[in-house]
Coordinates of C-alpha atoms and ligand atoms in Angstrom, one line a residue:
M18 CA -0.2 0.0 -0.1
S19 CA 0.9 3.6 -0.6
F20 CA 0.4 6.4 1.6
Q21 CA -1.4 8.7 0.4
K22 CA 0.1 11.9 1.3
D23 CA -2.9 14.4 0.2
T24 CA -5.6 12.6 3.1
T25 CA -5.4 14.3 6.6
M26 CA -6.0 11.1 8.6
S27 CA -7.6 12.8 11.2
D28 CA -9.8 14.3 8.9
L29 CA -11.5 10.5 7.8
H30 CA -13.1 10.4 11.4
T31 CA -16.5 10.8 11.8
E32 CA -19.1 11.1 15.3
D33 CA -19.4 7.1 14.6
T34 CA -15.7 6.5 14.6
P35 CA -14.3 6.8 17.8
I36 CA -10.4 8.8 17.6
G37 CA -8.2 5.4 18.0
A38 CA -10.9 3.1 17.2
A39 CA -11.1 3.9 13.9
V40 CA -10.9 1.3 11.0
I41 CA -11.0 2.6 7.4
N42 CA -9.4 2.0 4.7
L43 CA -7.9 4.3 2.3
D44 CA -7.7 1.9 -0.3
S45 CA -8.3 -1.7 -1.5
A46 CA -5.9 -3.4 0.9
A47 CA -7.9 -5.0 3.3
D48 CA -5.0 -4.2 6.3
T49 CA -4.6 -0.6 5.9
R50 CA -6.3 1.6 8.0
A51 CA -6.7 5.1 8.7
V52 CA -4.9 6.3 11.9
S53 CA -2.5 9.3 11.8
L54 CA 0.7 10.4 13.8
A55 CA -2.0 13.0 15.4
D56 CA -4.9 10.2 16.8
P57 CA -5.0 9.8 20.5
L58 CA -5.0 6.5 21.9
A59 CA -7.1 4.4 24.5
L60 CA -4.8 2.0 26.4
P61 CA -6.7 -1.1 27.8
C62 CA -6.2 0.0 31.6
G63 CA -8.0 3.2 30.6
A64 CA -4.8 6.4 30.3
V65 CA -5.2 7.2 26.7
L66 CA -2.4 8.4 24.9
P67 CA -2.4 12.2 23.5
N68 CA -0.7 11.1 20.1
R69 CA 1.1 8.3 18.3
I70 CA 4.6 9.5 18.8
A71 CA 6.6 8.4 21.7
K72 CA 10.3 8.6 22.9
S73 CA 11.5 5.4 23.3
A74 CA 14.0 4.5 26.6
M75 CA 17.5 5.9 26.7
S76 CA 19.9 5.4 29.1
E77 CA 20.7 8.9 29.6
A78 CA 23.4 8.4 32.5
L79 CA 22.9 11.8 34.3
A80 CA 21.9 11.0 37.7
T81 CA 24.4 11.7 40.9
I82 CA 27.0 10.0 41.1
D83 CA 25.0 8.1 43.8
H84 CA 22.2 7.7 41.6
K85 CA 20.0 10.4 42.7
V86 CA 18.0 12.6 40.3
G87 CA 19.5 16.1 39.6
D88 CA 19.0 18.8 37.8
E89 CA 20.3 17.4 34.1
L90 CA 17.2 14.9 34.4
V91 CA 14.6 17.8 34.7
R92 CA 16.2 19.4 32.0
L93 CA 16.5 16.9 29.6
Y94 CA 12.9 15.8 30.3
E95 CA 11.4 19.4 30.1
A96 CA 12.9 19.7 26.6
W97 CA 11.7 16.1 25.3
S98 CA 7.8 17.2 26.8
D99 CA 8.1 20.4 25.1
G100 CA 9.0 18.3 22.0
G101 CA 5.4 17.1 21.5
S102 CA 5.4 12.9 21.8
G103 CA 2.7 11.6 23.3
L104 CA 4.4 9.3 25.2
L105 CA 8.1 9.7 26.9
I106 CA 9.9 6.3 28.3
S107 CA 12.6 7.3 30.8
G108 CA 15.9 5.6 30.4
N109 CA 16.3 2.3 32.1
V110 CA 16.1 3.1 35.9
M111 CA 17.7 0.1 38.1
I112 CA 15.7 -1.3 41.4
D113 CA 19.3 -2.4 42.2
R114 CA 22.4 -0.7 43.2
R115 CA 24.7 -3.5 43.2
A116 CA 23.5 -4.0 39.6
L117 CA 24.4 -0.9 37.3
G118 CA 24.3 -0.8 33.5
E119 CA 26.4 2.6 33.6
P120 CA 27.4 4.8 36.0
K121 CA 24.9 7.3 36.8
N122 CA 21.8 5.2 36.2
V123 CA 19.1 6.6 38.3
V124 CA 18.5 3.4 40.9
V125 CA 15.2 3.3 42.7
E126 CA 15.1 0.7 45.8
D127 CA 13.3 2.9 48.3
D128 CA 11.5 6.7 48.9
S129 CA 14.7 7.9 49.6
D130 CA 14.7 10.2 46.4
L131 CA 11.1 10.7 46.0
E132 CA 11.6 14.2 45.8
G133 CA 14.3 14.0 42.9
L134 CA 11.7 11.2 41.1
K135 CA 8.9 14.1 41.5
R136 CA 11.0 16.8 40.0
M137 CA 12.0 14.6 36.8
A138 CA 8.3 13.0 36.2
A139 CA 6.8 17.3 36.6
A140 CA 9.2 18.2 34.0
G141 CA 8.8 15.0 32.0
T142 CA 4.8 15.6 31.7
R143 CA 4.2 19.7 31.8
A144 CA 3.3 19.6 28.2
G145 CA 0.5 17.0 28.9
N146 CA 2.3 14.0 27.6
H147 CA 2.7 10.4 29.1
F148 CA 5.9 10.1 30.8
W149 CA 6.6 6.3 32.0
M150 CA 9.3 4.9 33.8
Q151 CA 11.6 2.3 32.3
I152 CA 12.5 -0.3 34.7
N153 CA 15.2 -2.5 34.4
H154 CA 18.2 -5.0 35.9
P155 CA 20.8 -5.7 33.7
G156 CA 21.3 -9.4 34.8
K157 CA 25.1 -10.8 33.6
Q158 CA 25.0 -7.5 31.0
S159 CA 26.8 -6.2 34.4
P160 CA 29.9 -4.1 33.2
V161 CA 33.3 -5.4 35.1
D162 CA 34.4 -2.0 36.4
L163 CA 31.2 -1.1 38.1
N164 CA 29.4 -3.8 39.6
E165 CA 31.2 -6.7 41.7
K166 CA 29.2 -9.4 40.7
A167 CA 26.2 -10.4 38.1
W168 CA 23.3 -12.2 38.8
A169 CA 21.6 -14.3 36.1
P170 CA 19.1 -17.4 35.6
S171 CA 21.8 -19.4 34.8
A172 CA 25.7 -19.2 35.0
I173 CA 26.6 -18.9 31.6
P174 CA 28.7 -16.4 30.5
L175 CA 28.6 -14.2 27.6
K176 CA 29.8 -15.5 24.3
K177 CA 33.9 -15.0 24.8
E178 CA 34.3 -12.2 22.4
I179 CA 32.6 -9.8 25.2
R180 CA 33.1 -11.7 28.1
L181 CA 35.9 -9.6 29.4
F182 CA 33.7 -6.6 29.8
F183 CA 31.5 -8.3 32.1
R184 CA 31.4 -10.2 35.4
E185 CA 31.4 -13.8 35.6
A186 CA 27.4 -14.5 35.5
Q187 CA 26.3 -16.6 39.0
A188 CA 23.2 -18.3 38.9
L189 CA 20.3 -16.3 40.9
T190 CA 18.7 -18.7 43.8
E191 CA 14.9 -19.1 44.2
A192 CA 15.0 -16.7 47.2
E193 CA 16.8 -13.8 45.2
I194 CA 14.3 -14.4 42.3
L195 CA 11.5 -13.6 44.6
D196 CA 12.9 -10.3 46.0
L197 CA 14.0 -9.3 42.6
I198 CA 10.4 -9.6 42.0
A199 CA 9.2 -7.4 44.6
R200 CA 11.4 -4.9 43.7
Y201 CA 10.3 -4.3 40.6
G202 CA 7.0 -4.0 42.1
R203 CA 8.1 -1.8 45.0
V204 CA 9.9 0.7 42.1
A205 CA 6.5 0.7 40.3
G206 CA 4.7 1.9 42.9
L207 CA 7.1 4.6 43.9
A208 CA 6.9 5.6 40.3
K209 CA 3.0 6.2 40.2
K210 CA 3.7 8.3 43.8
A211 CA 6.7 10.5 42.4
G212 CA 3.9 11.2 39.5
F213 CA 4.9 8.9 36.4
T214 CA 2.1 8.4 34.1
G215 CA 3.2 4.7 33.3
V216 CA 5.5 2.5 33.8
Q217 CA 7.8 0.0 31.4
I218 CA 9.1 -3.2 31.8
H219 CA 12.6 -3.5 30.1
A220 CA 12.3 -7.3 28.7
A221 CA 14.1 -7.1 25.7
H222 CA 18.1 -6.2 24.8
G223 CA 19.5 -9.3 26.7
Y224 CA 19.5 -7.9 30.3
L225 CA 17.7 -9.7 32.9
I226 CA 14.0 -10.2 31.7
S227 CA 15.5 -10.9 28.6
Q228 CA 17.7 -13.8 30.0
F229 CA 15.2 -15.7 31.3
L230 CA 13.5 -15.5 28.3
S231 CA 16.3 -17.0 26.2
P232 CA 16.7 -20.6 26.2
L233 CA 20.6 -20.0 25.7
H234 CA 21.1 -18.1 29.1
N235 CA 18.4 -19.5 31.2
Q236 CA 19.0 -23.4 31.6
R237 CA 17.5 -23.9 35.0
T238 CA 15.8 -26.9 35.7
D239 CA 13.6 -25.6 38.2
Q240 CA 9.9 -23.5 37.5
W241 CA 11.9 -20.8 36.5
G242 CA 13.6 -22.8 33.6
G243 CA 13.2 -25.4 30.9
S244 CA 9.8 -24.4 29.1
L245 CA 9.0 -21.4 27.3
E246 CA 6.3 -21.1 30.1
N247 CA 8.6 -22.1 33.3
R248 CA 11.0 -19.4 30.9
M249 CA 8.1 -16.7 30.7
R250 CA 7.2 -16.9 34.2
F251 CA 9.5 -14.2 35.3
V252 CA 8.3 -12.0 33.6
M253 CA 4.7 -12.8 34.2
A254 CA 5.3 -12.3 37.8
V255 CA 7.1 -9.2 37.5
Y256 CA 3.9 -7.9 35.4
K257 CA 1.8 -9.0 38.4
S258 CA 4.3 -7.3 41.1
M259 CA 3.9 -4.2 39.1
R260 CA 0.0 -4.9 38.5
E261 CA -0.4 -5.2 41.8
A262 CA 2.1 -2.3 43.2
V263 CA 0.0 0.3 40.9
G264 CA -3.9 -0.8 40.0
A265 CA -6.0 -1.7 37.3
D266 CA -6.5 2.0 36.0
F267 CA -2.7 2.5 35.6
P268 CA -0.6 1.4 32.5
V269 CA 1.8 -1.2 32.3
G270 CA 3.4 -1.6 29.4
I271 CA 6.5 -3.9 28.3
K272 CA 9.7 -3.6 25.7
L273 CA 10.1 -7.4 24.3
N274 CA 12.2 -8.5 22.5
S275 CA 10.9 -9.5 18.6
A276 CA 13.9 -12.0 18.8
D277 CA 17.3 -12.2 20.3
F278 CA 18.8 -13.3 16.6
Q279 CA 21.0 -15.8 17.8
K280 CA 21.0 -19.5 17.1
G281 CA 19.0 -21.2 20.1
G282 CA 18.2 -17.9 21.5
F283 CA 14.5 -17.0 22.0
T284 CA 12.4 -16.7 18.2
I285 CA 9.4 -15.0 17.2
E286 CA 7.4 -17.6 17.4
E287 CA 8.1 -17.5 21.3
S288 CA 7.7 -13.7 21.3
V289 CA 4.0 -13.9 20.2
Q290 CA 3.2 -16.5 22.7
V291 CA 4.8 -13.9 25.5
A292 CA 3.2 -11.6 24.2
Q293 CA -0.2 -12.9 24.0
A294 CA 0.0 -14.6 27.8
L295 CA 0.7 -10.5 28.7
D296 CA -2.2 -9.8 26.8
A297 CA -4.1 -11.8 28.7
A298 CA -3.1 -10.2 31.6
G299 CA -3.7 -6.8 30.9
I300 CA -0.6 -5.5 29.3
D301 CA -1.2 -2.0 28.2
L302 CA 1.6 -1.4 25.2
I303 CA 4.0 -4.0 24.1
E304 CA 6.9 -2.0 22.6
V305 CA 9.0 -4.2 19.8
S306 CA 12.2 -4.2 19.8
G307 CA 15.5 -7.2 19.3
G308 CA 19.3 -8.2 19.8
T309 CA 20.9 -8.5 22.8
Y310 CA 24.6 -7.4 23.4
E311 CA 25.6 -10.5 22.0
M312 CA 24.0 -9.6 19.0
P313 CA 23.9 -6.3 18.7
V314 CA 20.8 -5.6 16.1
V315 CA 19.1 -3.2 18.1
A316 CA 20.1 0.3 16.6
T317 CA 21.2 -1.0 13.2
G318 CA 18.8 -3.4 12.2
L319 CA 19.2 -7.1 10.6
K320 CA 21.4 -7.8 7.9
D321 CA 19.4 -9.8 5.2
S322 CA 16.4 -9.7 3.4
T323 CA 13.7 -9.8 6.5
Q324 CA 14.3 -5.8 6.8
K325 CA 12.4 -4.5 3.9
R326 CA 11.6 -1.2 6.0
E327 CA 12.7 1.8 7.3
A328 CA 12.0 0.5 11.0
Y329 CA 13.8 -2.8 11.7
F330 CA 11.3 -5.1 13.3
A331 CA 8.1 -4.1 11.1
E332 CA 7.7 -7.2 9.9
Y333 CA 7.6 -8.7 14.1
A334 CA 5.7 -6.3 15.6
R335 CA 2.8 -7.0 12.7
R336 CA 3.3 -10.4 14.2
I337 CA 2.6 -9.6 17.3
K338 CA 0.2 -6.9 16.6
D339 CA -2.2 -9.8 14.8
A340 CA -2.0 -12.3 17.8
V341 CA -2.9 -9.2 20.5
K342 CA -5.6 -6.8 21.6
A343 CA -3.0 -4.9 23.3
P344 CA -1.5 -2.0 20.9
V345 CA 1.7 -2.0 19.6
M346 CA 5.0 0.0 20.1
L347 CA 7.5 -0.1 16.9
T348 CA 11.0 1.0 17.7
G349 CA 13.9 0.9 15.6
G350 CA 15.1 2.5 12.5
F351 CA 12.7 5.4 11.6
R352 CA 14.2 8.3 10.1
T353 CA 11.0 10.1 8.0
D354 CA 7.4 11.4 8.4
G355 CA 6.5 8.8 5.9
S356 CA 7.6 5.9 7.4
M357 CA 5.9 6.3 10.6
K358 CA 2.7 7.0 8.6
Q359 CA 3.4 4.3 6.3
A360 CA 3.6 1.5 10.0
L361 CA 0.5 3.3 11.2
T362 CA -1.8 2.7 8.5
D363 CA -0.2 -0.2 7.0
A364 CA -1.6 -1.8 10.6
D365 CA 2.3 -2.7 11.9
C366 CA 2.0 -0.9 15.0
D367 CA -0.3 1.5 17.3
V368 CA 2.8 4.2 18.1
V369 CA 5.9 4.3 16.7
G370 CA 9.0 4.6 19.0
L371 CA 11.8 6.9 18.3
A372 CA 14.9 7.4 20.2
R373 CA 18.3 8.9 18.5
A374 CA 16.3 11.3 16.2
L375 CA 14.7 12.2 19.2
V376 CA 18.0 13.2 20.6
L377 CA 19.1 15.0 17.8
D378 CA 16.2 16.6 16.7
L379 CA 13.8 17.2 19.9
N380 CA 10.8 19.2 18.5
A381 CA 10.6 16.7 15.4
P382 CA 6.6 15.2 17.2
R383 CA 5.5 18.8 17.2
D384 CA 6.6 19.6 13.7
M385 CA 5.2 16.1 12.2
L386 CA 2.0 17.2 14.3
A387 CA 1.6 20.5 12.8
G388 CA 2.1 18.4 9.5
K389 CA 5.6 19.5 8.2
A390 CA 7.6 16.6 6.8
F391 CA 10.9 15.0 8.7
R392 CA 13.9 14.3 7.9
S393 CA 16.5 12.7 10.6
L394 CA 19.8 13.4 10.9
V395 CA 20.8 10.0 12.8
K396 CA 23.0 8.1 10.8
P397 CA 25.7 5.4 11.2
L398 CA 28.3 6.2 13.9
K399 CA 32.1 5.6 12.4
T400 CA 35.2 5.5 14.3
G401 CA 37.2 3.2 12.3
I402 CA 38.1 0.8 14.7
R403 CA 36.1 -2.4 13.9
M404 CA 35.6 -3.6 17.4
I405 CA 34.1 -0.4 18.6
D406 CA 32.1 0.2 15.8
D407 CA 30.1 -3.7 15.8
A408 CA 29.7 -3.0 19.5
A409 CA 26.0 -1.6 20.5
M410 CA 27.9 0.7 23.0
M411 CA 29.3 3.1 20.6
E412 CA 25.5 4.6 19.6
V413 CA 24.5 4.6 23.5
W414 CA 27.5 6.6 24.2
W415 CA 27.9 9.3 21.4
Y416 CA 23.9 9.8 21.8
G417 CA 24.5 9.9 25.6
R418 CA 27.6 12.9 25.2
Q419 CA 24.5 14.5 22.8
M420 CA 21.7 14.2 25.7
T421 CA 24.7 15.7 28.5
R422 CA 24.6 18.6 25.9
V423 CA 20.7 19.6 26.2
A424 CA 20.7 18.7 29.9
N425 CA 23.1 21.5 30.0
G426 CA 21.1 24.1 28.0
K427 CA 23.2 23.5 24.4
A428 CA 22.2 22.3 21.5
P429 CA 23.5 18.3 20.2
K430 CA 26.4 18.2 17.7
P431 CA 25.1 16.1 15.1
R432 CA 28.1 16.0 13.1
E433 CA 30.2 15.4 16.5
S434 CA 33.2 12.6 15.6
A435 CA 32.6 9.6 16.8
L436 CA 36.5 8.5 17.1
W437 CA 37.1 12.2 19.3
A438 CA 34.3 11.5 21.3
F439 CA 34.7 7.5 21.9
I440 CA 38.3 9.0 23.7
L441 CA 36.4 11.8 25.6
I442 CA 34.0 9.1 26.5
M443 CA 36.6 6.7 27.2
L444 CA 37.9 9.1 30.3
T445 CA 34.9 10.2 31.8
K446 CA 33.2 6.4 31.8
S447 CA 36.2 5.6 33.6
S448 CA 36.4 7.6 36.2
Q449 CA 32.7 8.1 36.7
A450 CA 33.1 3.7 36.9
W451 CA 36.1 4.5 40.0
S452 CA 34.2 7.0 41.4
T453 CA 31.1 4.8 41.6
R454 CA 33.1 2.1 43.5
R455 CA 34.6 4.3 45.6
L456 CA 31.3 5.5 46.9
R457 CA 30.1 1.8 47.4
A458 CA 32.9 1.0 49.5
N459 CA 32.4 3.8 51.8
Ligands
LIG2 C1 21.5 6.9 24.1 C2 20.9 5.6 23.9 C3 20.8 4.9 25.5 C4 19.5 3.6 25.3 N1 18.8 3.2 26.4 C5 18.0 2.1 26.3 C6 17.0 1.9 27.3 O1 17.7 2.4 29.0 N2 16.4 1.3 27.2 C7 16.3 0.8 26.2 O2 15.0 -0.3 26.3 N3 16.7 0.6 25.2 C8 17.3 1.8 25.2 N4 17.8 2.3 23.9 C9 17.6 1.6 22.8 C10 16.6 3.1 21.9 O3 15.3 2.4 22.7 C11 16.1 2.2 20.8 O4 15.4 0.7 21.1 C12 17.4 2.0 19.5 O5 18.4 3.0 19.5 C13 16.1 1.8 18.3 O6 15.9 3.0 17.9 P1 16.3 4.2 17.0 O7 17.0 3.5 15.6 O8 15.0 5.3 17.2 O9 17.2 5.2 17.5 C14 18.9 3.3 23.6 C15 19.5 3.8 22.9 C16 20.2 4.7 22.8 C17 21.0 5.5 21.5

């Protein structure tokens, strides 16, 4: 189907077709529908997203060295809220200070920084949009210079090319698993108390929940491993714990891998079944992504023929969307307003997720909603050093630098050299990791 640029989708809504539920065929193809980026979306819990553009989670690494919210996070989320997205999702907030993904992650374990979280929530909702907290635990993707231990479903190391950078995994005990489930719930409850308007479970990208789902990384023989039913027990328990903490009318979403894209790993067929189980349990939004640190396709997509569109995981999101009632968000690769509109009208997803594009152009959503064409400045980053360029972290670090600029009132630098940025980042990160370890030792 080709998107008809001259048609304003919202014009097609009538009194009889409730916004967000309208399904009108634009042409003879049966699976196209009239949905525009500007349409609101009612979620299963009853909350309504004001439009279909979401800022996907990006780890800001902008908390204080002891993991509290400071002015930089407040300024960054004020800017994003003003940018027009219907939904902002925070960078991953960690549930255990012993298990960080990066220095200066926000960590929530209790209400000791409730005032900081309140400031962050107020900043990120100031334009009337939704702002959800993404909740995460890195599992074995636990940087060696930052954490003393790594907990995972099974004591299986990461692949040898990246093993050196991470702590050796130890298998979680039953008591530790139950403690983690309770932590996810506690953090969700605190997010609601602080004024976040929803929460998102991070179950993608090879972190702890993703490890539980993976037959490669989860080789437990108890109720938490083995069959898919057992491997998904952890994520279902985390969902239940969070739902109980926030109640039935508060959005609980999930970011789920369409697949790990690794031989013997979590597949799209399994992902569809997990999505169906979460759907039956009442999940409000399923964000579809893919890949792990071992197979870092999250920021590049797959280099094969399945990737026929700008959005890396479109085919997979469509398979999930066809199998569930809950709305689906698709993230990864969107660079133009045309492809976003097409993903909605082709029913690949209900919400488009943007990450890097909204670091370089914070007001893109507002402009697109006003009818302006959009083409992102995001382009591949190359330092010229293969090992670095092949790893997922360069994207995270380079965009992290740009977020730091915005958080300090400066404009991002879309042309900043990747190699130069890499050198500066290495210096900063190692000094931050040292400060984190020193703080922990005291
Ligand atoms: C700086 C940076 C940090 C990221 N941090 C997170 C994160 O905390 N949680 C998450 O689910 N994804 C994270 N991602 C992945 C993005 O949410 C997104 O899935 C990915 O960048 C692909 O989307 P894009 O092509 O629109 O950038 C991060 C990406 C970048 C660039």
